[in-house]
Amino acid sequence: MENEKTNEINIMDILYIVRKHIIAIISVAVIMAIASYVYTVTLVTPMYRSSAHLLIKALTRDAMTVYSDSTSRAILVNNCIEVLSGTEVMQSVVDDLGLDMTPEDLQSLITISSPADTQVLKINVIHPDPKIAKDIATKMVDETEDVLAKDVGVAALSTIQQPKIPMAPISTNPLKNAVMGDLVLLSL
């Protein structure tokens, strides 16, 4: 036992090693930040989001008997989301806009949701082209009015937020990615 060496390391030893290799550490951090920035700017496709918010204002007389309490209204909103997410609606949007994609491809670009305890429908479209994102969101609003009146019994919708052409991408932020690259490096 007396012959066994103990390997102890203290904070001063760590600081000495870091100070000894500080140039290499800083160089690797700068290279990683530059690489992350260049990757983001050159290889990542920017994605744009256009959104519309709709309020279900009134139901037809027949639908009112079915959707009379708050639980039933929640079911109504879920029914609206399901109907709007269906292949028929997506195919109509694809056809009307002349998009070169399948209804399933379009479904992957659109999310339809509702905040809890509301009758608000949020339609979000994410696409690499900001104008196409807005066009799809606008067409979805048009389809919503037609389909919900016919299939779900919604007599009136109010558009709370019209779709707009997004000005800035939502997915690419070169500075953020450069910092994230350095954080990944530090975690190693």
C-alpha atoms as a PDB file:
ATOM      1  CA  MET A   1       0.000   0.000   0.000  1.00  0.00           C
ATOM      2  CA  GLU A   2       2.822   2.370   0.682  1.00  0.00           C
ATOM      3  CA  ASN A   3       4.227   1.764  -2.813  1.00  0.00           C
ATOM      4  CA  GLU A   4       0.972   2.685  -4.593  1.00  0.00           C
ATOM      5  CA  LYS A   5       1.034   6.080  -6.297  1.00  0.00           C
ATOM      6  CA  THR A   6      -1.980   8.246  -5.972  1.00  0.00           C
ATOM      7  CA  ASN A   7      -2.977  10.313  -8.936  1.00  0.00           C
ATOM      8  CA  GLU A   8      -4.448  13.475  -7.592  1.00  0.00           C
ATOM      9  CA  ILE A   9      -5.339  16.406  -9.720  1.00  0.00           C
ATOM     10  CA  ASN A  10      -6.190  19.773  -8.334  1.00  0.00           C
ATOM     11  CA  ILE A  11      -7.607  22.937  -9.843  1.00  0.00           C
ATOM     12  CA  MET A  12      -4.165  24.455 -10.300  1.00  0.00           C
ATOM     13  CA  ASP A  13      -3.118  21.517 -12.478  1.00  0.00           C
ATOM     14  CA  ILE A  14      -6.208  21.960 -14.655  1.00  0.00           C
ATOM     15  CA  LEU A  15      -5.613  25.695 -14.998  1.00  0.00           C
ATOM     16  CA  TYR A  16      -1.986  25.044 -15.927  1.00  0.00           C
ATOM     17  CA  ILE A  17      -3.029  22.597 -18.677  1.00  0.00           C
ATOM     18  CA  VAL A  18      -5.660  25.001 -20.015  1.00  0.00           C
ATOM     19  CA  ARG A  19      -3.208  27.915 -19.990  1.00  0.00           C
ATOM     20  CA  LYS A  20      -0.597  25.790 -21.721  1.00  0.00           C
ATOM     21  CA  HIS A  21      -3.041  24.960 -24.560  1.00  0.00           C
ATOM     22  CA  ILE A  22      -5.066  28.190 -24.662  1.00  0.00           C
ATOM     23  CA  ILE A  23      -4.033  29.060 -28.235  1.00  0.00           C
ATOM     24  CA  ALA A  24      -5.188  25.654 -29.503  1.00  0.00           C
ATOM     25  CA  ILE A  25      -8.460  25.891 -27.562  1.00  0.00           C
ATOM     26  CA  ILE A  26      -9.271  29.355 -28.898  1.00  0.00           C
ATOM     27  CA  SER A  27      -8.262  28.379 -32.440  1.00  0.00           C
ATOM     28  CA  VAL A  28     -10.504  25.324 -32.456  1.00  0.00           C
ATOM     29  CA  ALA A  29     -13.388  27.382 -31.025  1.00  0.00           C
ATOM     30  CA  VAL A  30     -12.984  30.046 -33.739  1.00  0.00           C
ATOM     31  CA  ILE A  31     -12.730  27.405 -36.488  1.00  0.00           C
ATOM     32  CA  MET A  32     -15.840  25.655 -35.168  1.00  0.00           C
ATOM     33  CA  ALA A  33     -17.787  28.934 -35.049  1.00  0.00           C
ATOM     34  CA  ILE A  34     -16.744  29.806 -38.616  1.00  0.00           C
ATOM     35  CA  ALA A  35     -17.602  26.299 -39.852  1.00  0.00           C
ATOM     36  CA  SER A  36     -21.046  26.451 -38.211  1.00  0.00           C
ATOM     37  CA  TYR A  37     -21.683  29.886 -39.710  1.00  0.00           C
ATOM     38  CA  VAL A  38     -20.598  28.829 -43.211  1.00  0.00           C
ATOM     39  CA  TYR A  39     -22.670  25.637 -42.968  1.00  0.00           C
ATOM     40  CA  THR A  40     -25.772  27.631 -42.010  1.00  0.00           C
ATOM     41  CA  VAL A  41     -25.321  30.256 -44.704  1.00  0.00           C
ATOM     42  CA  THR A  42     -24.478  27.898 -47.560  1.00  0.00           C
ATOM     43  CA  LEU A  43     -26.140  24.536 -46.902  1.00  0.00           C
ATOM     44  CA  VAL A  44     -29.234  25.105 -44.756  1.00  0.00           C
ATOM     45  CA  THR A  45     -32.375  26.084 -46.650  1.00  0.00           C
ATOM     46  CA  PRO A  46     -34.133  28.943 -44.889  1.00  0.00           C
ATOM     47  CA  MET A  47     -37.755  28.199 -44.022  1.00  0.00           C
ATOM     48  CA  TYR A  48     -40.515  30.790 -43.747  1.00  0.00           C
ATOM     49  CA  ARG A  49     -43.759  30.655 -41.739  1.00  0.00           C
ATOM     50  CA  SER A  50     -47.039  32.277 -42.699  1.00  0.00           C
ATOM     51  CA  SER A  51     -49.912  32.023 -40.225  1.00  0.00           C
ATOM     52  CA  ALA A  52     -53.626  32.628 -40.117  1.00  0.00           C
ATOM     53  CA  HIS A  53     -55.896  32.602 -37.070  1.00  0.00           C
ATOM     54  CA  LEU A  54     -59.609  31.927 -37.423  1.00  0.00           C
ATOM     55  CA  LEU A  55     -62.386  32.157 -34.854  1.00  0.00           C
ATOM     56  CA  ILE A  56     -65.360  29.825 -35.123  1.00  0.00           C
ATOM     57  CA  LYS A  57     -68.134  32.340 -34.456  1.00  0.00           C
ATOM     58  CA  ALA A  58     -71.415  30.586 -35.115  1.00  0.00           C
ATOM     59  CA  LEU A  59     -72.840  27.187 -35.776  1.00  0.00           C
ATOM     60  CA  THR A  60     -75.750  26.177 -37.912  1.00  0.00           C
ATOM     61  CA  ARG A  61     -78.961  25.388 -36.011  1.00  0.00           C
ATOM     62  CA  ASP A  62     -78.395  21.620 -36.369  1.00  0.00           C
ATOM     63  CA  ALA A  63     -74.811  21.844 -35.169  1.00  0.00           C
ATOM     64  CA  MET A  64     -75.813  23.972 -32.153  1.00  0.00           C
ATOM     65  CA  THR A  65     -77.819  21.098 -30.681  1.00  0.00           C
ATOM     66  CA  VAL A  66     -74.783  18.817 -30.958  1.00  0.00           C
ATOM     67  CA  TYR A  67     -72.148  21.321 -29.800  1.00  0.00           C
ATOM     68  CA  SER A  68     -73.930  22.982 -26.885  1.00  0.00           C
ATOM     69  CA  ASP A  69     -71.493  22.722 -23.992  1.00  0.00           C
ATOM     70  CA  SER A  70     -67.781  23.462 -23.658  1.00  0.00           C
ATOM     71  CA  THR A  71     -66.750  19.809 -24.029  1.00  0.00           C
ATOM     72  CA  SER A  72     -68.741  19.576 -27.206  1.00  0.00           C
ATOM     73  CA  ARG A  73     -67.174  22.806 -28.436  1.00  0.00           C
ATOM     74  CA  ALA A  74     -63.746  21.278 -27.878  1.00  0.00           C
ATOM     75  CA  ILE A  75     -64.885  18.301 -29.923  1.00  0.00           C
ATOM     76  CA  LEU A  76     -66.056  20.728 -32.613  1.00  0.00           C
ATOM     77  CA  VAL A  77     -62.635  22.369 -32.785  1.00  0.00           C
ATOM     78  CA  ASN A  78     -60.934  18.966 -32.977  1.00  0.00           C
ATOM     79  CA  ASN A  79     -63.338  17.922 -35.737  1.00  0.00           C
ATOM     80  CA  CYS A  80     -62.480  21.088 -37.646  1.00  0.00           C
ATOM     81  CA  ILE A  81     -58.757  20.349 -37.318  1.00  0.00           C
ATOM     82  CA  GLU A  82     -59.222  16.780 -38.531  1.00  0.00           C
ATOM     83  CA  VAL A  83     -61.373  17.770 -41.503  1.00  0.00           C
ATOM     84  CA  LEU A  84     -58.963  20.530 -42.550  1.00  0.00           C
ATOM     85  CA  SER A  85     -55.973  18.192 -42.236  1.00  0.00           C
ATOM     86  CA  GLY A  86     -57.573  15.662 -44.552  1.00  0.00           C
ATOM     87  CA  THR A  87     -56.347  14.623 -47.965  1.00  0.00           C
ATOM     88  CA  GLU A  88     -59.356  16.114 -49.786  1.00  0.00           C
ATOM     89  CA  VAL A  89     -58.660  19.626 -48.509  1.00  0.00           C
ATOM     90  CA  MET A  90     -54.943  19.247 -49.213  1.00  0.00           C
ATOM     91  CA  GLN A  91     -55.628  17.988 -52.745  1.00  0.00           C
ATOM     92  CA  SER A  92     -57.898  20.974 -53.387  1.00  0.00           C
ATOM     93  CA  VAL A  93     -55.163  23.391 -52.259  1.00  0.00           C
ATOM     94  CA  VAL A  94     -52.547  21.607 -54.395  1.00  0.00           C
ATOM     95  CA  ASP A  95     -54.831  21.721 -57.449  1.00  0.00           C
ATOM     96  CA  ASP A  96     -55.995  25.318 -57.017  1.00  0.00           C
ATOM     97  CA  LEU A  97     -52.466  26.675 -56.532  1.00  0.00           C
ATOM     98  CA  GLY A  98     -50.890  24.370 -59.125  1.00  0.00           C
ATOM     99  CA  LEU A  99     -48.322  23.114 -56.631  1.00  0.00           C
ATOM    100  CA  ASP A 100     -45.877  20.445 -57.733  1.00  0.00           C
ATOM    101  CA  MET A 101     -46.433  18.191 -54.719  1.00  0.00           C
ATOM    102  CA  THR A 102     -48.726  15.528 -53.363  1.00  0.00           C
ATOM    103  CA  PRO A 103     -51.394  16.192 -50.724  1.00  0.00           C
ATOM    104  CA  GLU A 104     -49.184  14.284 -48.273  1.00  0.00           C
ATOM    105  CA  ASP A 105     -46.254  16.601 -49.054  1.00  0.00           C
ATOM    106  CA  LEU A 106     -48.500  19.589 -48.411  1.00  0.00           C
ATOM    107  CA  GLN A 107     -49.710  18.076 -45.121  1.00  0.00           C
ATOM    108  CA  SER A 108     -46.105  17.985 -43.920  1.00  0.00           C
ATOM    109  CA  LEU A 109     -45.846  21.776 -44.450  1.00  0.00           C
ATOM    110  CA  ILE A 110     -49.036  22.685 -42.573  1.00  0.00           C
ATOM    111  CA  THR A 111     -49.928  22.520 -38.904  1.00  0.00           C
ATOM    112  CA  ILE A 112     -53.427  23.261 -37.699  1.00  0.00           C
ATOM    113  CA  SER A 113     -53.923  23.696 -33.975  1.00  0.00           C
ATOM    114  CA  SER A 114     -56.090  25.381 -31.386  1.00  0.00           C
ATOM    115  CA  PRO A 115     -55.088  26.957 -28.069  1.00  0.00           C
ATOM    116  CA  ALA A 116     -56.736  25.216 -25.128  1.00  0.00           C
ATOM    117  CA  ASP A 117     -60.264  26.293 -24.240  1.00  0.00           C
ATOM    118  CA  THR A 118     -60.740  28.412 -27.368  1.00  0.00           C
ATOM    119  CA  GLN A 119     -62.548  28.152 -30.666  1.00  0.00           C
ATOM    120  CA  VAL A 120     -59.569  29.624 -32.487  1.00  0.00           C
ATOM    121  CA  LEU A 121     -57.919  27.685 -35.283  1.00  0.00           C
ATOM    122  CA  LYS A 122     -54.269  28.434 -36.022  1.00  0.00           C
ATOM    123  CA  ILE A 123     -53.036  27.518 -39.478  1.00  0.00           C
ATOM    124  CA  ASN A 124     -49.247  27.610 -39.866  1.00  0.00           C
ATOM    125  CA  VAL A 125     -47.519  26.971 -43.173  1.00  0.00           C
ATOM    126  CA  ILE A 126     -43.754  26.492 -43.356  1.00  0.00           C
ATOM    127  CA  HIS A 127     -42.100  26.590 -46.794  1.00  0.00           C
ATOM    128  CA  PRO A 128     -38.729  27.620 -48.289  1.00  0.00           C
ATOM    129  CA  ASP A 129     -40.463  30.286 -50.426  1.00  0.00           C
ATOM    130  CA  PRO A 130     -42.147  33.018 -48.335  1.00  0.00           C
ATOM    131  CA  LYS A 131     -44.672  33.893 -51.076  1.00  0.00           C
ATOM    132  CA  ILE A 132     -45.728  30.262 -51.485  1.00  0.00           C
ATOM    133  CA  ALA A 133     -46.071  29.931 -47.688  1.00  0.00           C
ATOM    134  CA  LYS A 134     -48.441  32.922 -47.720  1.00  0.00           C
ATOM    135  CA  ASP A 135     -50.352  31.638 -50.772  1.00  0.00           C
ATOM    136  CA  ILE A 136     -50.882  28.234 -49.151  1.00  0.00           C
ATOM    137  CA  ALA A 137     -52.028  29.826 -45.872  1.00  0.00           C
ATOM    138  CA  THR A 138     -54.445  32.098 -47.758  1.00  0.00           C
ATOM    139  CA  LYS A 139     -55.861  29.170 -49.733  1.00  0.00           C
ATOM    140  CA  MET A 140     -56.241  27.169 -46.509  1.00  0.00           C
ATOM    141  CA  VAL A 141     -58.318  30.040 -45.058  1.00  0.00           C
ATOM    142  CA  ASP A 142     -60.549  29.976 -48.156  1.00  0.00           C
ATOM    143  CA  GLU A 143     -60.905  26.187 -47.968  1.00  0.00           C
ATOM    144  CA  THR A 144     -61.643  26.407 -44.241  1.00  0.00           C
ATOM    145  CA  GLU A 145     -64.659  28.628 -44.803  1.00  0.00           C
ATOM    146  CA  ASP A 146     -66.086  26.350 -47.500  1.00  0.00           C
ATOM    147  CA  VAL A 147     -65.323  22.971 -45.925  1.00  0.00           C
ATOM    148  CA  LEU A 148     -66.357  23.779 -42.359  1.00  0.00           C
ATOM    149  CA  ALA A 149     -69.692  25.203 -43.500  1.00  0.00           C
ATOM    150  CA  LYS A 150     -70.410  22.124 -45.600  1.00  0.00           C
ATOM    151  CA  ASP A 151     -68.928  19.270 -43.540  1.00  0.00           C
ATOM    152  CA  VAL A 152     -68.910  20.395 -39.894  1.00  0.00           C
ATOM    153  CA  GLY A 153     -71.829  22.807 -39.610  1.00  0.00           C
ATOM    154  CA  VAL A 154     -69.902  26.013 -38.932  1.00  0.00           C
ATOM    155  CA  ALA A 155     -72.014  28.901 -40.186  1.00  0.00           C
ATOM    156  CA  ALA A 156     -69.551  31.748 -39.607  1.00  0.00           C
ATOM    157  CA  LEU A 157     -65.829  32.157 -39.236  1.00  0.00           C
ATOM    158  CA  SER A 158     -63.930  35.305 -38.476  1.00  0.00           C
ATOM    159  CA  THR A 159     -60.353  35.746 -39.627  1.00  0.00           C
ATOM    160  CA  ILE A 160     -58.441  37.157 -36.680  1.00  0.00           C
ATOM    161  CA  GLN A 161     -55.061  37.190 -38.419  1.00  0.00           C
ATOM    162  CA  GLN A 162     -54.637  37.200 -42.181  1.00  0.00           C
ATOM    163  CA  PRO A 163     -51.659  35.352 -43.680  1.00  0.00           C
ATOM    164  CA  LYS A 164     -48.739  37.605 -44.575  1.00  0.00           C
ATOM    165  CA  ILE A 165     -45.566  37.148 -46.558  1.00  0.00           C
ATOM    166  CA  PRO A 166     -42.935  36.441 -43.894  1.00  0.00           C
ATOM    167  CA  MET A 167     -39.963  38.803 -43.987  1.00  0.00           C
ATOM    168  CA  ALA A 168     -37.422  36.691 -42.124  1.00  0.00           C
ATOM    169  CA  PRO A 169     -36.767  32.964 -42.050  1.00  0.00           C
ATOM    170  CA  ILE A 170     -37.634  31.029 -38.918  1.00  0.00           C
ATOM    171  CA  SER A 171     -35.084  28.252 -39.174  1.00  0.00           C
ATOM    172  CA  THR A 172     -31.697  29.725 -39.982  1.00  0.00           C
ATOM    173  CA  ASN A 173     -29.801  31.988 -37.692  1.00  0.00           C
ATOM    174  CA  PRO A 174     -26.083  31.873 -38.552  1.00  0.00           C
ATOM    175  CA  LEU A 175     -24.977  33.606 -35.348  1.00  0.00           C
ATOM    176  CA  LYS A 176     -27.034  31.256 -33.174  1.00  0.00           C
ATOM    177  CA  ASN A 177     -25.649  28.234 -35.025  1.00  0.00           C
ATOM    178  CA  ALA A 178     -22.081  29.503 -34.613  1.00  0.00           C
ATOM    179  CA  VAL A 179     -22.624  29.822 -30.863  1.00  0.00           C
ATOM    180  CA  MET A 180     -24.266  26.385 -30.759  1.00  0.00           C
ATOM    181  CA  GLY A 181     -21.242  24.940 -32.591  1.00  0.00           C
ATOM    182  CA  ASP A 182     -18.960  26.350 -29.922  1.00  0.00           C
ATOM    183  CA  LEU A 183     -21.192  25.037 -27.145  1.00  0.00           C
ATOM    184  CA  VAL A 184     -21.052  21.571 -28.677  1.00  0.00           C
ATOM    185  CA  LEU A 185     -17.278  21.866 -28.804  1.00  0.00           C
ATOM    186  CA  LEU A 186     -17.149  22.949 -25.157  1.00  0.00           C
ATOM    187  CA  SER A 187     -19.290  20.020 -24.108  1.00  0.00           C
ATOM    188  CA  LEU A 188     -16.740  17.648 -25.593  1.00  0.00           C
END
